[in-house]
Amino acid sequence: AAGVIQSPRHLIKEKRETATLKCYPISRHDTVYWYQQGPGQDPQFLISFYEKMQSDKGSIPDRFSAQQFSDYHSELNMSSLELGDSALYFCASARISGSGDEQFFGPGTRLTVL
Amino acid sequence: AQTVTQSQPEMSVQEAETVTLSCTYDTSESNYYLFWYKQPPSRQMILVIRQEAYKQQNATENRFSVNFQKAAKSFSLKISDSQLGDTAMYFCAFMRGTGSGNTGKLIFGQGTTLQVKP
């Protein structure tokens, strides 16, 4: 079965530009999570969606927004990019059943802000 | 709020030997799950092993096993017969039990870089 797909894999932007990261979860998974991993750091939870509704929000800047669409794919929109936004952005998907379901991670999108 | 602490930034082990990575956590929850993730140089996040807090038996997956001490809030990972391919960053992670109001987000520790030497 296909895993979580993220696009693009690499993205280079200038300061103050915008970026859109896309995530395609595993088939039949109803939950999507976004994480940000800065250089040499652990992944930090940004936001999650369950059945197309925002389910939780972490340390996500107001400049970022996200949504999950009817086909369950999700997009993370980032505006007014700053140098500090340079990081690896992971999307993970899961099928929530109340039993600590495994989150399957995508390969990540490496964002570089110049 | 839950916290996860990995106090060993770097460790090394000789090939074929055994190594133990430490992790402690803090929570007031009774229903939760603990995980170890491996992140090789490719940066892909790979689940190594998981432990349900309600289970007393320690989880094992081939060469990987955990020592789960619930009262001490400790969750260490033991890697037996270390292989060169085990070289990676290892993250300990906590997740509240999913259910009403719980979304399943992962809270990670700072990570331990493991180098397996030939």
mmCIF file of C-alpha atoms in Angstrom:
data_model
loop_
_atom_site.group_PDB
_atom_site.id
_atom_site.type_symbol
_atom_site.label_atom_id
_atom_site.label_comp_id
_atom_site.label_asym_id
_atom_site.label_seq_id
_atom_site.Cartn_x
_atom_site.Cartn_y
_atom_site.Cartn_z
ATOM 1 C CA ALA A 1 0.000 0.000 0.000
ATOM 2 C CA ALA A 2 1.151 3.514 -0.734
ATOM 3 C CA GLY A 3 2.485 5.543 2.170
ATOM 4 C CA VAL A 4 1.928 9.169 3.058
ATOM 5 C CA ILE A 5 2.863 11.423 0.172
ATOM 6 C CA GLN A 6 4.172 14.924 0.640
ATOM 7 C CA SER A 7 4.876 17.472 -2.028
ATOM 8 C CA PRO A 8 7.059 19.141 -2.828
ATOM 9 C CA ARG A 9 9.988 17.340 -1.239
ATOM 10 C CA HIS A 10 12.173 20.424 -1.353
ATOM 11 C CA LEU A 11 11.195 24.066 -1.493
ATOM 12 C CA ILE A 12 13.285 27.207 -1.558
ATOM 13 C CA LYS A 13 11.650 30.555 -0.888
ATOM 14 C CA GLU A 14 12.682 34.104 -0.199
ATOM 15 C CA LYS A 15 11.772 35.987 2.962
ATOM 16 C CA ARG A 16 8.222 37.352 2.955
ATOM 17 C CA GLU A 17 7.102 34.930 0.260
ATOM 18 C CA THR A 18 4.372 32.319 0.672
ATOM 19 C CA ALA A 19 4.571 28.535 0.494
ATOM 20 C CA THR A 20 2.045 25.729 0.270
ATOM 21 C CA LEU A 21 2.880 22.232 1.437
ATOM 22 C CA LYS A 22 0.662 19.319 0.492
ATOM 23 C CA CYS A 23 0.016 16.019 2.206
ATOM 24 C CA TYR A 24 -1.818 12.975 0.870
ATOM 25 C CA PRO A 25 -2.628 10.516 3.677
ATOM 26 C CA ILE A 26 -2.829 6.762 3.446
ATOM 27 C CA SER A 27 -6.120 5.529 2.051
ATOM 28 C CA ARG A 28 -8.887 5.315 4.691
ATOM 29 C CA HIS A 29 -6.909 7.310 7.237
ATOM 30 C CA ASP A 30 -9.124 9.976 8.756
ATOM 31 C CA THR A 31 -6.586 12.040 10.672
ATOM 32 C CA VAL A 32 -3.689 14.173 9.522
ATOM 33 C CA TYR A 33 -0.985 15.730 11.680
ATOM 34 C CA TRP A 34 1.585 18.370 10.765
ATOM 35 C CA TYR A 35 4.939 18.615 12.551
ATOM 36 C CA GLN A 36 7.844 21.028 12.165
ATOM 37 C CA GLN A 37 11.411 19.880 12.791
ATOM 38 C CA GLY A 38 14.058 22.585 12.944
ATOM 39 C CA PRO A 39 17.744 21.777 12.445
ATOM 40 C CA GLY A 40 18.994 19.551 15.245
ATOM 41 C CA GLN A 41 15.635 19.658 17.017
ATOM 42 C CA ASP A 42 12.806 17.283 17.759
ATOM 43 C CA PRO A 43 9.573 17.458 15.764
ATOM 44 C CA GLN A 44 7.057 19.938 17.129
ATOM 45 C CA PHE A 45 3.330 19.460 16.642
ATOM 46 C CA LEU A 46 1.667 22.207 14.607
ATOM 47 C CA ILE A 47 -1.911 21.212 13.862
ATOM 48 C CA SER A 48 -4.149 18.222 13.221
ATOM 49 C CA PHE A 49 -7.365 17.426 11.398
ATOM 50 C CA TYR A 50 -9.911 14.696 11.979
ATOM 51 C CA GLU A 51 -12.581 14.089 9.368
ATOM 52 C CA LYS A 52 -11.788 17.424 7.719
ATOM 53 C CA MET A 53 -12.209 19.430 10.905
ATOM 54 C CA GLN A 54 -9.374 20.945 12.895
ATOM 55 C CA SER A 55 -8.944 18.746 15.949
ATOM 56 C CA ASP A 56 -5.951 20.229 17.736
ATOM 57 C CA LYS A 57 -3.568 23.124 17.465
ATOM 58 C CA GLY A 58 -0.028 23.391 18.740
ATOM 59 C CA SER A 59 2.717 25.932 18.330
ATOM 60 C CA ILE A 60 1.639 27.095 14.894
ATOM 61 C CA PRO A 61 2.314 30.746 14.014
ATOM 62 C CA ASP A 62 -0.616 32.917 12.997
ATOM 63 C CA ARG A 63 1.095 33.292 9.608
ATOM 64 C CA PHE A 64 0.390 29.613 8.979
ATOM 65 C CA SER A 65 -2.953 28.090 8.145
ATOM 66 C CA ALA A 66 -4.024 24.633 7.165
ATOM 67 C CA GLN A 67 -7.036 22.685 6.057
ATOM 68 C CA GLN A 68 -8.112 19.204 5.140
ATOM 69 C CA PHE A 69 -10.116 18.734 1.998
ATOM 70 C CA SER A 70 -12.995 16.417 1.077
ATOM 71 C CA ASP A 71 -10.565 13.846 -0.346
ATOM 72 C CA TYR A 72 -8.680 13.967 3.008
ATOM 73 C CA HIS A 73 -5.553 15.539 1.624
ATOM 74 C CA SER A 74 -4.256 18.463 3.633
ATOM 75 C CA GLU A 75 -2.412 21.652 2.808
ATOM 76 C CA LEU A 76 -0.266 23.823 5.052
ATOM 77 C CA ASN A 77 -0.141 27.414 3.893
ATOM 78 C CA MET A 78 2.685 29.595 5.117
ATOM 79 C CA SER A 79 2.800 33.328 4.508
ATOM 80 C CA SER A 80 5.314 36.107 5.216
ATOM 81 C CA LEU A 81 8.049 33.513 5.465
ATOM 82 C CA GLU A 82 10.881 34.150 7.882
ATOM 83 C CA LEU A 83 14.381 32.687 8.054
ATOM 84 C CA GLY A 84 13.325 30.776 11.162
ATOM 85 C CA ASP A 85 10.688 28.892 9.187
ATOM 86 C CA SER A 86 13.453 26.902 7.498
ATOM 87 C CA ALA A 87 12.778 23.362 8.664
ATOM 88 C CA LEU A 88 11.628 19.895 7.744
ATOM 89 C CA TYR A 89 7.841 19.692 7.736
ATOM 90 C CA PHE A 90 6.316 16.296 8.308
ATOM 91 C CA CYS A 91 2.823 15.173 7.663
ATOM 92 C CA ALA A 92 1.585 12.033 9.381
ATOM 93 C CA SER A 93 -1.681 10.186 9.008
ATOM 94 C CA ALA A 94 -3.584 7.749 11.178
ATOM 95 C CA ARG A 95 -6.898 6.032 11.479
ATOM 96 C CA ILE A 96 -8.171 6.941 14.912
ATOM 97 C CA SER A 97 -9.810 4.066 16.726
ATOM 98 C CA GLY A 98 -9.088 4.930 20.338
ATOM 99 C CA SER A 99 -6.241 2.469 20.692
ATOM 100 C CA GLY A 100 -3.142 4.595 20.223
ATOM 101 C CA ASP A 101 -3.009 4.130 16.505
ATOM 102 C CA GLU A 102 0.339 4.410 14.825
ATOM 103 C CA GLN A 103 1.002 7.594 12.945
ATOM 104 C CA PHE A 104 2.567 6.974 9.575
ATOM 105 C CA PHE A 105 4.963 9.723 8.598
ATOM 106 C CA GLY A 106 5.574 11.070 5.138
ATOM 107 C CA PRO A 107 9.097 11.740 3.897
ATOM 108 C CA GLY A 108 8.830 15.420 4.794
ATOM 109 C CA THR A 109 9.148 18.677 2.895
ATOM 110 C CA ARG A 110 12.419 20.497 3.403
ATOM 111 C CA LEU A 111 11.732 24.225 3.339
ATOM 112 C CA THR A 112 14.604 26.638 3.004
ATOM 113 C CA VAL A 113 13.936 30.354 3.413
ATOM 114 C CA LEU A 114 16.651 32.635 2.066
ATOM 115 C CA ALA B 1 1.217 19.331 30.254
ATOM 116 C CA GLN B 2 3.204 16.325 29.249
ATOM 117 C CA THR B 3 6.976 16.423 28.849
ATOM 118 C CA VAL B 4 9.473 13.924 27.498
ATOM 119 C CA THR B 5 13.161 14.039 28.388
ATOM 120 C CA GLN B 6 16.074 12.257 26.782
ATOM 121 C CA SER B 7 19.200 13.053 28.765
ATOM 122 C CA GLN B 8 21.715 11.425 26.418
ATOM 123 C CA PRO B 9 22.371 13.666 23.395
ATOM 124 C CA GLU B 10 24.854 11.220 21.874
ATOM 125 C CA MET B 11 25.814 7.606 22.348
ATOM 126 C CA SER B 12 28.017 5.131 20.572
ATOM 127 C CA VAL B 13 28.238 1.355 20.550
ATOM 128 C CA GLN B 14 30.358 -1.256 18.853
ATOM 129 C CA GLU B 15 28.724 -3.394 16.234
ATOM 130 C CA ALA B 16 27.089 -6.539 17.707
ATOM 131 C CA GLU B 17 27.003 -5.093 21.220
ATOM 132 C CA THR B 18 24.004 -3.928 23.251
ATOM 133 C CA VAL B 19 23.080 -0.345 24.009
ATOM 134 C CA THR B 20 20.336 1.251 26.100
ATOM 135 C CA LEU B 21 18.801 4.658 25.401
ATOM 136 C CA SER B 22 17.057 6.438 28.255
ATOM 137 C CA CYS B 23 13.787 8.347 28.310
ATOM 138 C CA THR B 24 11.714 9.794 31.114
ATOM 139 C CA TYR B 25 8.346 11.468 30.859
ATOM 140 C CA ASP B 26 5.932 13.371 33.010
ATOM 141 C CA THR B 27 2.167 13.114 32.844
ATOM 142 C CA SER B 28 -0.893 12.961 35.039
ATOM 143 C CA GLU B 29 -2.743 10.873 32.474
ATOM 144 C CA SER B 30 -3.548 7.225 33.133
ATOM 145 C CA ASN B 31 -4.239 6.263 29.527
ATOM 146 C CA TYR B 32 -1.301 6.888 27.226
ATOM 147 C CA TYR B 33 1.142 5.335 24.811
ATOM 148 C CA LEU B 34 4.882 5.575 24.454
ATOM 149 C CA PHE B 35 6.915 5.182 21.296
ATOM 150 C CA TRP B 36 10.454 5.066 20.054
ATOM 151 C CA TYR B 37 11.050 6.494 16.593
ATOM 152 C CA LYS B 38 14.204 6.171 14.536
ATOM 153 C CA GLN B 39 15.335 8.940 12.203
ATOM 154 C CA PRO B 40 18.246 7.866 9.965
ATOM 155 C CA PRO B 41 20.226 10.344 7.849
ATOM 156 C CA SER B 42 17.427 10.216 5.265
ATOM 157 C CA ARG B 43 15.324 12.035 7.927
ATOM 158 C CA GLN B 44 12.426 9.599 7.491
ATOM 159 C CA MET B 45 10.602 8.969 10.785
ATOM 160 C CA ILE B 46 10.332 5.231 11.400
ATOM 161 C CA LEU B 47 8.409 3.651 14.257
ATOM 162 C CA VAL B 48 10.634 1.236 16.168
ATOM 163 C CA ILE B 49 8.425 0.103 19.028
ATOM 164 C CA ARG B 50 5.342 1.118 21.008
ATOM 165 C CA GLN B 51 4.130 0.473 24.526
ATOM 166 C CA GLU B 52 0.618 0.787 25.926
ATOM 167 C CA ALA B 53 0.690 2.200 29.453
ATOM 168 C CA TYR B 54 -1.950 -0.245 30.659
ATOM 169 C CA LYS B 55 0.221 -3.216 29.715
ATOM 170 C CA GLN B 56 2.737 -4.359 32.292
ATOM 171 C CA GLN B 57 4.625 -6.541 29.859
ATOM 172 C CA ASN B 58 7.485 -4.803 28.111
ATOM 173 C CA ALA B 59 7.172 -4.562 24.338
ATOM 174 C CA THR B 60 9.703 -6.303 22.112
ATOM 175 C CA GLU B 61 10.334 -6.146 18.371
ATOM 176 C CA ASN B 62 13.131 -8.439 17.236
ATOM 177 C CA ARG B 63 16.381 -6.847 18.478
ATOM 178 C CA PHE B 64 14.542 -3.932 20.097
ATOM 179 C CA SER B 65 12.965 -4.064 23.531
ATOM 180 C CA VAL B 66 11.848 -1.573 26.137
ATOM 181 C CA ASN B 67 12.050 -1.356 29.897
ATOM 182 C CA PHE B 68 8.837 0.377 30.912
ATOM 183 C CA GLN B 69 8.782 1.496 34.531
ATOM 184 C CA LYS B 70 5.404 3.175 34.948
ATOM 185 C CA ALA B 71 5.824 4.317 38.546
ATOM 186 C CA ALA B 72 9.190 5.861 37.753
ATOM 187 C CA LYS B 73 7.877 7.228 34.430
ATOM 188 C CA SER B 74 10.810 5.727 32.626
ATOM 189 C CA PHE B 75 10.845 4.172 29.157
ATOM 190 C CA SER B 76 14.246 2.996 27.952
ATOM 191 C CA LEU B 77 15.064 1.315 24.649
ATOM 192 C CA LYS B 78 17.485 -1.586 24.449
ATOM 193 C CA ILE B 79 19.053 -2.457 21.121
ATOM 194 C CA SER B 80 20.690 -5.876 21.046
ATOM 195 C CA ASP B 81 23.243 -7.067 18.492
ATOM 196 C CA SER B 82 23.675 -3.517 17.187
ATOM 197 C CA GLN B 83 24.054 -3.176 13.447
ATOM 198 C CA LEU B 84 25.567 -0.408 11.338
ATOM 199 C CA GLY B 85 22.093 0.334 10.007
ATOM 200 C CA ASP B 86 20.957 1.228 13.504
ATOM 201 C CA THR B 87 22.984 4.441 13.274
ATOM 202 C CA ALA B 88 20.369 7.176 13.561
ATOM 203 C CA MET B 89 18.705 9.716 15.802
ATOM 204 C CA TYR B 90 16.246 8.076 18.184
ATOM 205 C CA PHE B 91 13.264 9.932 19.569
ATOM 206 C CA CYS B 92 11.122 8.909 22.492
ATOM 207 C CA ALA B 93 7.522 10.090 22.131
ATOM 208 C CA PHE B 94 4.386 10.297 24.270
ATOM 209 C CA MET B 95 0.779 10.221 23.161
ATOM 210 C CA ARG B 96 -2.352 10.579 25.262
ATOM 211 C CA GLY B 97 -4.874 7.848 24.704
ATOM 212 C CA THR B 98 -7.137 8.815 21.829
ATOM 213 C CA GLY B 99 -10.769 9.304 22.648
ATOM 214 C CA SER B 100 -13.043 12.149 23.504
ATOM 215 C CA GLY B 101 -10.951 15.308 23.406
ATOM 216 C CA ASN B 102 -7.695 13.514 22.762
ATOM 217 C CA THR B 103 -6.318 13.934 19.302
ATOM 218 C CA GLY B 104 -3.322 11.654 19.289
ATOM 219 C CA LYS B 105 -0.599 14.254 18.782
ATOM 220 C CA LEU B 106 2.907 13.097 19.582
ATOM 221 C CA ILE B 107 5.168 14.870 22.060
ATOM 222 C CA PHE B 108 8.800 14.103 21.363
ATOM 223 C CA GLY B 109 11.918 14.114 23.477
ATOM 224 C CA GLN B 110 15.037 15.932 22.358
ATOM 225 C CA GLY B 111 16.496 12.873 20.690
ATOM 226 C CA THR B 112 19.611 10.724 21.114
ATOM 227 C CA THR B 113 22.100 10.341 18.286
ATOM 228 C CA LEU B 114 23.341 6.770 18.176
ATOM 229 C CA GLN B 115 26.507 5.869 16.304
ATOM 230 C CA VAL B 116 27.206 2.188 15.710
ATOM 231 C CA LYS B 117 30.900 1.633 15.096
ATOM 232 C CA PRO B 118 32.315 -1.242 13.023
#
